[in-house]
Short mmCIF file of C-alpha atoms in Angstrom, two decimals:
data_model
loop_
_atom_site.label_atom_id
_atom_site.label_comp_id
_atom_site.label_asym_id
_atom_site.label_seq_id
_atom_site.Cartn_x
_atom_site.Cartn_y
_atom_site.Cartn_z
CA ALA O 106 -25.89 16.88 -24.13
CA GLU O 107 -24.93 14.12 -26.17
CA VAL O 108 -23.67 11.44 -23.81
CA SER O 109 -20.16 9.46 -25.05
CA PRO O 110 -21.12 5.70 -23.99
CA ARG O 111 -17.79 4.08 -22.13
CA LEU O 112 -16.20 1.99 -24.95
CA ASP O 113 -15.56 -1.05 -22.78
CA ALA O 114 -19.37 -0.79 -21.24
CA VAL O 115 -21.05 -3.35 -24.06
CA ASP O 116 -18.62 -6.18 -23.58
CA LYS O 117 -18.22 -5.76 -19.88
CA ALA O 118 -21.99 -6.25 -19.67
CA ARG O 119 -21.98 -8.92 -21.94
CA GLY O 120 -19.42 -11.01 -20.56
CA ARG O 121 -16.94 -10.76 -23.20
CA THR O 122 -13.91 -8.45 -21.41
CA VAL O 123 -10.90 -10.75 -20.73
CA PHE O 124 -9.48 -10.66 -17.30
CA ALA O 125 -6.13 -12.24 -16.32
CA ALA O 126 -8.63 -15.12 -14.76
CA ASP O 127 -9.91 -15.69 -18.23
CA THR O 128 -6.84 -16.34 -19.66
CA MET O 129 -6.47 -20.06 -20.93
CA LEU O 130 -3.44 -21.62 -22.62
CA PRO O 131 -2.86 -24.65 -24.12
CA GLY O 132 -1.38 -27.29 -21.37
CA MET O 133 -1.95 -24.57 -18.73
CA CYS O 134 -1.81 -25.82 -14.90
CA HIS O 135 -2.44 -24.12 -11.83
CA ALA O 136 -0.62 -23.01 -8.91
CA ALA O 137 -1.71 -22.75 -5.13
CA LEU O 138 0.83 -21.38 -2.45
CA VAL O 139 1.47 -22.33 1.04
CA ARG O 140 1.35 -19.50 3.26
CA SER O 141 3.13 -18.54 6.88
CA PRO O 142 0.71 -19.36 9.71
CA VAL O 143 3.40 -17.31 11.88
CA SER O 144 4.85 -13.02 12.11
CA HIS O 145 7.78 -14.12 12.63
CA ALA O 146 9.58 -17.73 12.41
CA ARG O 147 12.92 -19.41 10.87
CA ILE O 148 11.89 -21.74 8.65
CA GLY O 149 12.86 -25.49 9.42
CA ARG O 150 12.15 -28.77 8.03
CA LEU O 151 9.63 -28.88 5.39
CA ASP O 152 8.35 -31.84 4.38
CA LEU O 153 6.99 -32.04 0.67
CA ALA O 154 6.61 -35.70 -0.30
CA ALA O 155 2.80 -35.66 1.08
CA ALA O 156 1.85 -33.10 -1.29
CA ARG O 157 3.98 -34.56 -4.02
CA SER O 158 2.34 -37.89 -4.32
CA VAL O 159 -1.16 -36.41 -4.78
CA PRO O 160 -2.15 -37.30 -8.26
CA GLY O 161 -2.30 -34.60 -10.57
CA VAL O 162 0.45 -32.85 -8.79
CA ILE O 163 3.38 -31.94 -11.35
CA GLY O 164 5.72 -30.01 -8.90
CA VAL O 165 6.30 -28.74 -5.23
CA PHE O 166 8.88 -26.15 -4.57
CA SER O 167 10.07 -23.91 -2.10
CA ALA O 168 12.97 -21.51 -1.91
CA ASP O 169 15.47 -23.69 -2.93
CA ASP O 170 13.90 -24.13 -6.36
CA VAL O 171 13.91 -20.44 -6.94
CA PRO O 172 16.08 -17.81 -7.91
CA SER O 173 17.57 -15.80 -4.64
CA ALA O 174 16.91 -12.45 -6.26
CA THR O 175 14.72 -10.23 -4.72
CA PHE O 176 12.07 -7.37 -6.30
CA GLY O 177 10.17 -4.33 -5.65
CA ARG O 178 8.79 -1.13 -7.30
CA ARG O 179 11.40 0.70 -5.77
CA VAL O 180 13.34 -1.20 -2.79
CA ARG O 181 13.99 -4.50 -4.16
CA ASP O 182 13.42 -6.34 -0.67
CA ILE O 183 10.57 -9.27 -1.70
CA PRO O 184 11.99 -12.47 -1.91
CA ILE O 185 10.32 -14.74 -4.68
CA LEU O 186 9.12 -17.32 -2.19
CA ALA O 187 10.35 -16.95 1.93
CA ARG O 188 13.80 -17.72 1.96
CA GLY O 189 15.29 -18.62 5.62
CA LYS O 190 12.46 -16.63 7.43
CA VAL O 191 8.80 -15.55 7.56
CA ARG O 192 8.65 -11.75 8.19
CA PHE O 193 4.61 -11.78 8.50
CA ILE O 194 1.61 -13.70 8.19
CA GLY O 195 0.86 -14.94 4.99
CA GLU O 196 3.86 -14.63 3.28
CA ARG O 197 4.73 -17.26 0.66
CA VAL O 198 6.52 -20.21 1.61
CA VAL O 199 5.90 -23.13 -0.64
CA ALA O 200 4.21 -23.54 -4.01
CA VAL O 201 2.51 -26.60 -5.85
CA VAL O 202 1.54 -26.51 -9.48
CA ALA O 203 -0.54 -29.25 -10.38
CA GLU O 204 -3.41 -30.26 -13.15
CA THR O 205 -6.07 -28.30 -11.90
CA ARG O 206 -6.78 -25.43 -8.90
CA ASP O 207 -8.65 -27.86 -7.15
CA LEU O 208 -5.72 -30.98 -6.91
CA ALA O 209 -2.81 -27.59 -6.21
CA GLU O 210 -4.90 -26.62 -3.41
CA GLU O 211 -5.34 -30.15 -1.90
CA ALA O 212 -1.51 -30.88 -2.09
CA ALA O 213 -0.91 -27.56 -0.57
CA PHE O 214 -2.95 -28.41 2.32
CA GLN O 215 -0.41 -32.24 2.91
CA VAL O 216 3.00 -29.82 2.65
CA GLU O 217 4.24 -29.94 6.35
CA VAL O 218 6.30 -26.74 7.60
CA GLU O 219 8.17 -26.56 10.66
CA TYR O 220 8.57 -23.19 12.34
CA ASP O 221 10.82 -21.57 14.99
CA GLU O 222 9.16 -18.59 15.85
CA LEU O 223 11.09 -15.19 16.53
CA PRO O 224 9.99 -11.66 18.79
CA ALA O 225 8.02 -10.31 16.30
CA ALA O 226 7.52 -6.43 16.47
CA LEU O 227 3.74 -5.98 15.36
CA SER O 228 3.36 -1.96 15.31
CA ALA O 229 5.75 0.75 13.46
CA LEU O 230 5.75 2.28 17.13
CA GLU O 231 7.03 -0.83 18.41
CA ALA O 232 9.12 -1.52 15.54
CA LEU O 233 11.10 1.62 16.14
CA ALA O 234 11.82 1.25 19.31
CA PRO O 235 15.84 0.52 20.43
CA THR O 236 14.95 -3.05 21.49
CA ALA O 237 12.48 -3.83 19.01
CA PRO O 238 13.28 -7.32 17.14
CA ALA O 239 15.07 -6.64 13.58
CA VAL O 240 12.10 -7.68 10.59
CA HIS O 241 15.39 -7.38 8.04
CA ASP O 242 18.78 -7.93 9.57
CA SER O 243 20.36 -5.26 7.15
CA PRO O 244 17.63 -3.46 5.45
CA TRP O 245 20.19 -1.11 4.13
CA ASP O 246 21.98 -3.62 1.58
CA TYR O 247 18.53 -3.81 -0.80
CA PRO O 248 18.97 -2.80 -3.74
CA GLY O 249 17.57 1.13 -4.02
CA ALA O 250 16.74 0.79 -0.24
CA VAL O 251 17.11 4.20 1.45
CA VAL O 252 18.43 4.22 5.00
CA THR O 253 22.20 3.58 6.27
CA ARG O 254 23.52 1.34 8.83
CA ALA O 255 23.09 4.65 11.44
CA ASP O 256 19.19 4.57 10.95
CA PRO O 257 16.73 2.53 13.28
CA VAL O 258 17.20 -1.32 12.20
CA ASN O 259 13.29 -1.26 11.13
CA LEU O 260 12.94 2.37 10.06
CA HIS O 261 12.64 1.89 5.98
CA SER O 262 12.16 5.28 5.23
CA HIS O 263 11.46 9.22 6.00
CA VAL O 264 9.96 12.14 4.66
CA ALA O 265 9.91 15.45 5.64
CA SER O 266 8.69 18.95 4.78
CA GLY O 267 8.84 22.39 6.24
CA ASP O 268 10.76 24.43 8.73
CA PRO O 269 10.67 22.21 12.33
CA ARG O 270 12.28 25.15 14.36
CA ARG O 271 9.70 27.81 12.95
CA ALA O 272 6.47 25.52 13.60
CA GLU O 273 7.47 25.26 17.07
CA VAL O 274 7.99 28.83 17.52
CA LEU O 275 4.93 30.02 16.64
CA LEU O 276 3.36 26.98 18.03
CA ALA O 277 4.56 28.41 21.14
CA GLY O 278 3.26 31.92 20.89
CA ALA O 279 -0.03 31.18 19.51
CA ALA O 280 -3.53 31.74 22.08
CA HIS O 281 -4.59 28.82 21.97
CA VAL O 282 -2.94 25.46 21.15
CA VAL O 283 -4.03 21.98 20.84
CA ASP O 284 -1.81 18.72 20.84
CA ARG O 285 -3.47 15.63 20.01
CA THR O 286 -2.58 11.97 18.20
CA TYR O 287 -4.61 10.11 16.02
CA THR O 288 -4.54 6.40 15.02
CA THR O 289 -6.32 4.87 11.41
CA PRO O 290 -5.80 1.69 10.33
CA ALA O 291 -4.86 -0.40 7.05
CA GLY O 292 -7.86 -0.51 4.63
CA HIS O 293 -7.87 -3.11 1.33
CA GLN O 294 -8.83 -1.40 -1.54
CA GLY O 295 -11.70 -3.33 -1.98
CA TYR O 296 -11.54 -4.16 -5.79
CA LEU O 297 -13.36 -7.20 -7.13
CA GLU O 298 -10.92 -9.11 -8.90
CA PRO O 299 -8.33 -10.91 -6.51
CA GLN O 300 -4.70 -10.77 -7.91
CA VAL O 301 -4.07 -13.00 -10.67
CA CYS O 302 -1.54 -13.96 -13.26
CA VAL O 303 -1.00 -16.23 -16.13
CA ALA O 304 2.69 -17.04 -17.40
CA SER O 305 4.92 -18.74 -19.90
CA VAL O 306 7.61 -19.24 -21.36
CA ASP O 307 8.49 -19.66 -25.30
CA ALA O 308 10.76 -21.98 -26.85
CA GLY O 309 13.16 -18.82 -27.47
CA GLY O 310 13.50 -18.26 -23.80
CA ALA O 311 11.35 -15.55 -24.05
CA VAL O 312 8.47 -14.90 -20.75
CA HIS O 313 4.73 -14.31 -21.71
CA VAL O 314 2.85 -12.77 -18.49
CA TRP O 315 -0.89 -12.07 -18.58
CA ALA O 316 -1.83 -10.77 -15.06
CA SER O 317 -3.99 -8.20 -13.21
CA ASP O 318 -1.53 -5.28 -12.97
CA LYS O 319 -2.35 -1.38 -14.31
CA SER O 320 1.65 -0.99 -14.84
CA PRO O 321 2.54 -3.11 -17.82
CA TYR O 322 5.84 -1.13 -18.25
CA ARG O 323 6.87 -1.59 -14.70
CA VAL O 324 5.89 -5.58 -14.70
CA ARG O 325 8.40 -5.83 -17.70
CA ASP O 326 10.76 -3.65 -16.11
CA GLU O 327 10.55 -5.37 -12.65
CA LEU O 328 10.67 -8.76 -13.67
CA ALA O 329 13.82 -8.08 -16.27
CA ALA O 330 15.68 -6.92 -13.22
CA CYS O 331 14.68 -9.73 -11.03
CA LEU O 332 15.10 -12.15 -13.28
CA GLN O 333 18.21 -10.97 -15.14
CA LEU O 334 16.45 -10.98 -18.40
CA ASP O 335 16.25 -8.30 -21.25
CA GLN O 336 13.43 -6.24 -21.36
CA SER O 337 13.03 -7.41 -24.97
CA ASP O 338 12.30 -10.64 -23.44
CA VAL O 339 9.48 -10.04 -21.09
CA ILE O 340 6.43 -9.40 -23.35
CA VAL O 341 3.39 -8.40 -21.12
CA HIS O 342 -0.08 -9.15 -22.69
CA PRO O 343 -2.68 -6.15 -21.54
CA VAL O 344 -5.80 -7.68 -20.15
CA ALA O 345 -8.98 -5.85 -18.20
CA ILE O 346 -8.51 -4.82 -14.87
CA GLY O 347 -10.95 -5.80 -12.49
CA GLY O 348 -10.73 -2.99 -10.41
CA ASP O 349 -7.73 -1.22 -9.19
CA PHE O 350 -7.90 1.72 -6.20
CA GLY O 351 -4.36 1.98 -5.86
CA GLY O 352 -3.64 -2.23 -5.15
CA LYS O 353 -2.85 -3.39 -8.63
CA GLY O 354 0.92 -1.87 -9.21
CA LEU O 355 2.62 -4.03 -7.33
CA ILE O 356 3.99 -7.13 -9.54
CA GLY O 357 3.10 -9.18 -6.64
CA GLU O 358 2.63 -12.74 -7.52
CA ILE O 359 4.30 -12.24 -10.99
CA PRO O 360 7.97 -12.97 -10.39
CA LEU O 361 6.89 -16.92 -8.94
CA CYS O 362 4.73 -17.36 -11.51
CA VAL O 363 6.81 -16.92 -14.08
CA GLU O 364 9.75 -19.18 -12.13
CA LEU O 365 7.03 -22.15 -11.67
CA ALA O 366 6.34 -22.16 -15.23
CA ARG O 367 10.28 -22.34 -15.79
CA LEU O 368 10.17 -25.25 -13.93
CA VAL O 369 7.24 -27.09 -15.05
CA ARG O 370 7.83 -26.05 -18.76
CA ARG O 371 4.36 -24.95 -19.32
CA PRO O 372 1.74 -22.21 -18.50
CA VAL O 373 1.33 -21.36 -15.34
CA LYS O 374 -1.98 -19.77 -13.13
CA LEU O 375 -1.91 -18.59 -10.12
CA ALA O 376 -4.89 -17.01 -8.83
CA LEU O 377 -5.77 -15.66 -5.50
CA ARG O 378 -8.52 -16.79 -3.42
CA TYR O 379 -10.16 -13.38 -1.85
CA SER O 380 -8.86 -14.56 1.27
CA GLU O 381 -5.18 -14.76 0.43
CA ASP O 382 -5.80 -11.35 -1.65
CA LEU O 383 -7.00 -9.67 1.67
CA ALA O 384 -4.48 -11.61 4.12
CA ALA O 385 -1.16 -11.03 1.70
CA THR O 386 -1.51 -8.08 -0.80
CA SER O 387 -0.89 -4.01 -0.08
CA PRO O 388 -2.98 -2.34 2.18
CA ARG O 389 -3.40 1.44 2.77
CA HIS O 390 -0.82 2.16 5.51
CA SER O 391 -1.87 2.25 8.94
CA MET O 392 -0.42 5.20 10.96
CA ALA O 393 -0.16 7.29 14.37
CA LEU O 394 -0.15 10.99 13.93
CA ARG O 395 0.66 13.80 16.40
CA VAL O 396 -0.94 17.00 15.36
CA ARG O 397 -0.09 20.30 17.06
CA VAL O 398 -2.05 22.82 16.01
CA GLY O 399 -2.34 26.74 17.00
CA CYS O 400 -4.43 29.65 16.05
CA ASP O 401 -3.91 33.03 17.80
CA GLN O 402 -7.35 35.07 19.57
CA VAL O 403 -9.51 35.93 16.99
CA GLY O 404 -9.01 32.11 15.27
CA ARG O 405 -6.13 32.92 12.43
CA LEU O 406 -3.94 29.90 12.37
CA GLN O 407 -0.55 30.34 13.50
CA ALA O 408 1.21 26.97 13.14
CA LEU O 409 0.79 23.09 12.12
CA ARG O 410 3.14 20.34 12.61
CA VAL O 411 2.23 16.84 12.01
CA ASP O 412 4.16 14.03 13.40
CA ALA O 413 3.28 10.39 11.65
CA VAL O 414 4.42 7.12 12.64
CA VAL O 415 3.51 4.93 9.64
CA ASP O 416 3.49 0.76 9.39
CA GLY O 417 5.10 -0.56 6.37
CA GLY O 418 4.87 -4.06 6.79
CA ALA O 419 7.27 -6.42 6.01
CA TYR O 420 8.64 -5.44 2.44
CA ALA O 421 9.23 -1.40 1.36
CA GLY O 422 9.00 -3.12 -2.00
CA PHE O 423 5.24 -2.95 -2.80
CA LYS O 424 5.17 0.99 -3.45
CA PRO O 425 6.70 2.57 -6.24
CA ARG O 426 8.42 5.25 -4.11
CA ALA O 427 10.80 3.71 -0.88
CA ASN O 428 8.83 7.21 1.09
CA VAL O 429 5.31 6.17 0.87
CA ASP O 430 4.72 8.67 -2.02
CA LEU O 431 3.35 10.47 1.01
CA SER O 432 1.91 13.58 -0.98
CA GLY O 433 -1.18 13.68 0.86
CA LEU O 434 0.90 13.74 4.24
CA VAL O 435 3.38 16.47 3.02
CA ASP O 436 0.37 18.65 2.09
CA ALA O 437 -1.56 18.24 5.24
CA GLY O 438 -3.04 22.21 6.18
CA SER O 439 -2.65 23.08 2.10
CA PRO O 440 -5.99 24.86 2.07
CA TYR O 441 -5.50 26.81 4.84
CA ARG O 442 -3.70 30.52 5.78
CA ILE O 443 -0.80 29.03 8.05
CA PRO O 444 2.19 31.07 8.41
CA ALA O 445 4.42 27.74 9.12
CA VAL O 446 3.69 23.79 8.52
CA TYR O 447 6.11 20.83 9.27
CA SER O 448 5.24 17.30 8.42
CA GLU O 449 7.23 14.15 9.10
CA ALA O 450 6.60 10.99 8.56
CA ARG O 451 8.61 7.82 9.96
CA ILE O 452 7.80 4.80 7.64
CA ALA O 453 9.03 1.27 10.07
CA TYR O 454 9.01 -2.27 9.05
CA THR O 455 7.11 -4.66 10.90
CA ASN O 456 6.18 -8.14 10.80
CA SER O 457 3.03 -7.73 8.96
CA VAL O 458 1.28 -7.35 5.41
CA PRO O 459 3.48 -5.29 3.35
CA ARG O 460 1.33 -2.13 2.48
CA GLY O 461 0.75 0.06 -0.51
CA HIS O 462 -1.33 2.25 -2.30
CA MET O 463 -4.71 3.36 -2.27
CA ARG O 464 -6.47 5.91 -3.66
CA ALA O 465 -4.58 9.51 -2.32
CA PRO O 466 -1.27 8.23 -0.50
CA GLY O 467 -1.07 9.46 3.16
CA ALA O 468 -3.87 12.05 2.06
CA PRO O 469 -7.28 9.92 3.96
CA GLN O 470 -4.75 9.33 7.45
CA ALA O 471 -3.51 12.99 7.19
CA THR O 472 -6.73 14.81 6.51
CA PHE O 473 -9.03 12.67 9.17
CA ALA O 474 -6.23 14.17 11.54
CA VAL O 475 -5.78 17.62 10.91
CA GLU O 476 -9.47 18.11 10.17
CA SER O 477 -10.20 16.83 13.58
CA ALA O 478 -7.54 18.48 15.29
CA LEU O 479 -9.07 21.73 13.87
CA ASP O 480 -12.17 20.64 15.13
CA GLU O 481 -10.81 20.23 18.49
CA LEU O 482 -8.97 23.76 18.22
CA ALA O 483 -11.96 25.55 17.52
CA LEU O 484 -13.48 24.53 20.50
CA GLU O 485 -10.40 25.64 22.76
CA ALA O 486 -11.05 29.15 20.96
CA GLY O 487 -15.01 29.48 21.29
CA LEU O 488 -15.44 29.41 17.88
CA PRO O 489 -18.00 26.94 15.95
CA PRO O 490 -16.18 24.68 13.66
CA VAL O 491 -17.36 26.37 10.48
CA GLU O 492 -16.14 29.51 11.90
CA LEU O 493 -12.49 28.92 12.28
CA ARG O 494 -12.18 27.26 8.77
CA ARG O 495 -14.26 30.38 7.46
CA ARG O 496 -11.20 32.88 9.01
CA ASN O 497 -8.56 30.83 7.56
CA LEU O 498 -9.42 29.13 4.04
CA LEU O 499 -7.00 30.48 1.03
CA GLY O 500 -9.19 33.00 -2.03
CA ASP O 501 -8.17 33.38 -5.09
CA GLY O 502 -4.21 34.67 -5.72
CA GLU O 503 -3.05 33.46 -2.17
CA PRO O 504 -0.11 31.31 -1.59
CA ASN O 505 -0.91 28.03 -0.22
CA ILE O 506 1.73 26.35 2.56
CA HIS O 507 4.24 25.27 -0.05
CA GLY O 508 4.24 28.95 -1.75
CA VAL O 509 2.18 28.02 -5.03
CA THR O 510 -0.18 30.49 -5.39
CA TRP O 511 -3.65 29.79 -6.70
CA ALA O 512 -5.21 31.94 -9.17
CA GLN O 513 -8.76 30.67 -8.67
CA CYS O 514 -9.62 29.25 -4.79
CA ARG O 515 -13.44 28.63 -4.29
CA ALA O 516 -12.73 26.94 -0.88
CA LEU O 517 -15.50 29.43 0.70
CA GLU O 518 -17.90 28.72 -1.96
CA THR O 519 -17.59 25.05 -1.50
CA LEU O 520 -18.19 25.16 1.94
CA ASP O 521 -20.92 27.24 1.39
CA ALA O 522 -22.76 24.87 -1.06
CA ALA O 523 -21.92 21.77 1.32
CA LEU O 524 -23.24 23.55 4.55
CA GLY O 525 -26.59 24.03 1.88
CA ALA O 526 -26.76 20.63 0.86
CA ALA O 527 -26.63 19.26 4.46
CA SER O 528 -29.06 21.65 5.56
CA SER O 529 -31.22 20.91 2.95
CA SER O 530 -31.11 17.07 3.11
CA CYS O 531 -33.85 15.04 4.01
CA PRO O 532 -34.82 14.51 7.43
CA ALA O 533 -33.39 11.34 9.31
CA PRO O 534 -35.88 8.54 10.53
CA ALA O 535 -37.25 8.02 13.56
CA GLY O 536 -34.61 7.07 16.25
CA TRP O 537 -32.01 7.93 14.21
CA LEU O 538 -28.76 10.55 15.53
CA THR O 539 -27.61 12.80 13.14
CA GLY O 540 -25.13 15.34 12.73
CA THR O 541 -23.01 17.84 10.75
CA GLY O 542 -19.32 17.04 10.11
CA ILE O 543 -16.60 18.92 8.51
CA GLY O 544 -13.42 18.23 6.35
CA VAL O 545 -11.83 20.01 4.08
CA TYR O 546 -9.11 18.58 1.41
CA ASP O 547 -7.81 19.96 -1.74
#
């Protein structure tokens, strides 16, 4: 068969592809950041004198030097630089601009910041407790917020799908029921290229941006909203993206980079070290998921209920939807024939790195929890895990849990093919312990 080569393959292989970090502009200078070493604190005295005295330093800036406007993909709750307090380890506090990146980083080490530490909410369960310290004083006031004063103070969104009463009734009547809680950690997207931005402001006041961001139109819209610019005055120059996997849709450092370019009246490049990217960008949400699932005497599923408590981190603005776009969570159980399914998630502000998207938001966490619970239900019912799935996977023309009918559904064929491949795989080396696990996701 004829193979169509990737159009960008040759340029990438020969090193000709231009990424954000490769962008060079006349007169360009470089920025480095001072980040919070504590989870939650009031910002006290700032001593910037030593940093300003480093040769080659052009400027050292705090929240007093940039607009107080906040930004975000939906909920606009992220400050350009931390103002008054810090809410997670790694939050931006001070920015240094110098002739070279090394000089900027050297000066950043000279900045002294005093912190008056505050009690911190370090997990979602802790944050939603009635006595938890507030991560934000009034989160309902942020543009785009979906919570009100009546909600728990650290709740930043809530999503639910299905009929909880019907699920409870059918669970109560099931012959076999398991009730388990599973936890999943945060996970960085693992792209090769850290977050990078180059910004300049032309003589007419128009902003120009080159950034490792996959959503140029969203960058334009969010920058215009944050900095009170006409969209026509924000020009985003597309460059190649060195990996994404869900993590390159936020505008992160871009508003700050633009403001630094305005302040020093020169183009500015802000490129994160990978340690910064790991500590301060937008990993996948960590969750605690309580799963209750029941079947009848012969292993036919009766009901499924998933209740998730989700760690949203210190800011909600890293996500394009306030509810984390948890389509993967509300689809839990969708490959199966289940009379009643109810899924619910509470997303909490915590004093930890803000969470964002990573490939199929909510799905890996929910699938891990539900499939693990099905394994345990099979043991309760005296069935092999494969057989429990065989008896409940959807077939052609059957509706899923949302009432959507699948004209074709090859779940059983796929299961058989996977089992066949597993049984024919090469034997493990001597001394290895092996096993076969089953998980189904549509």
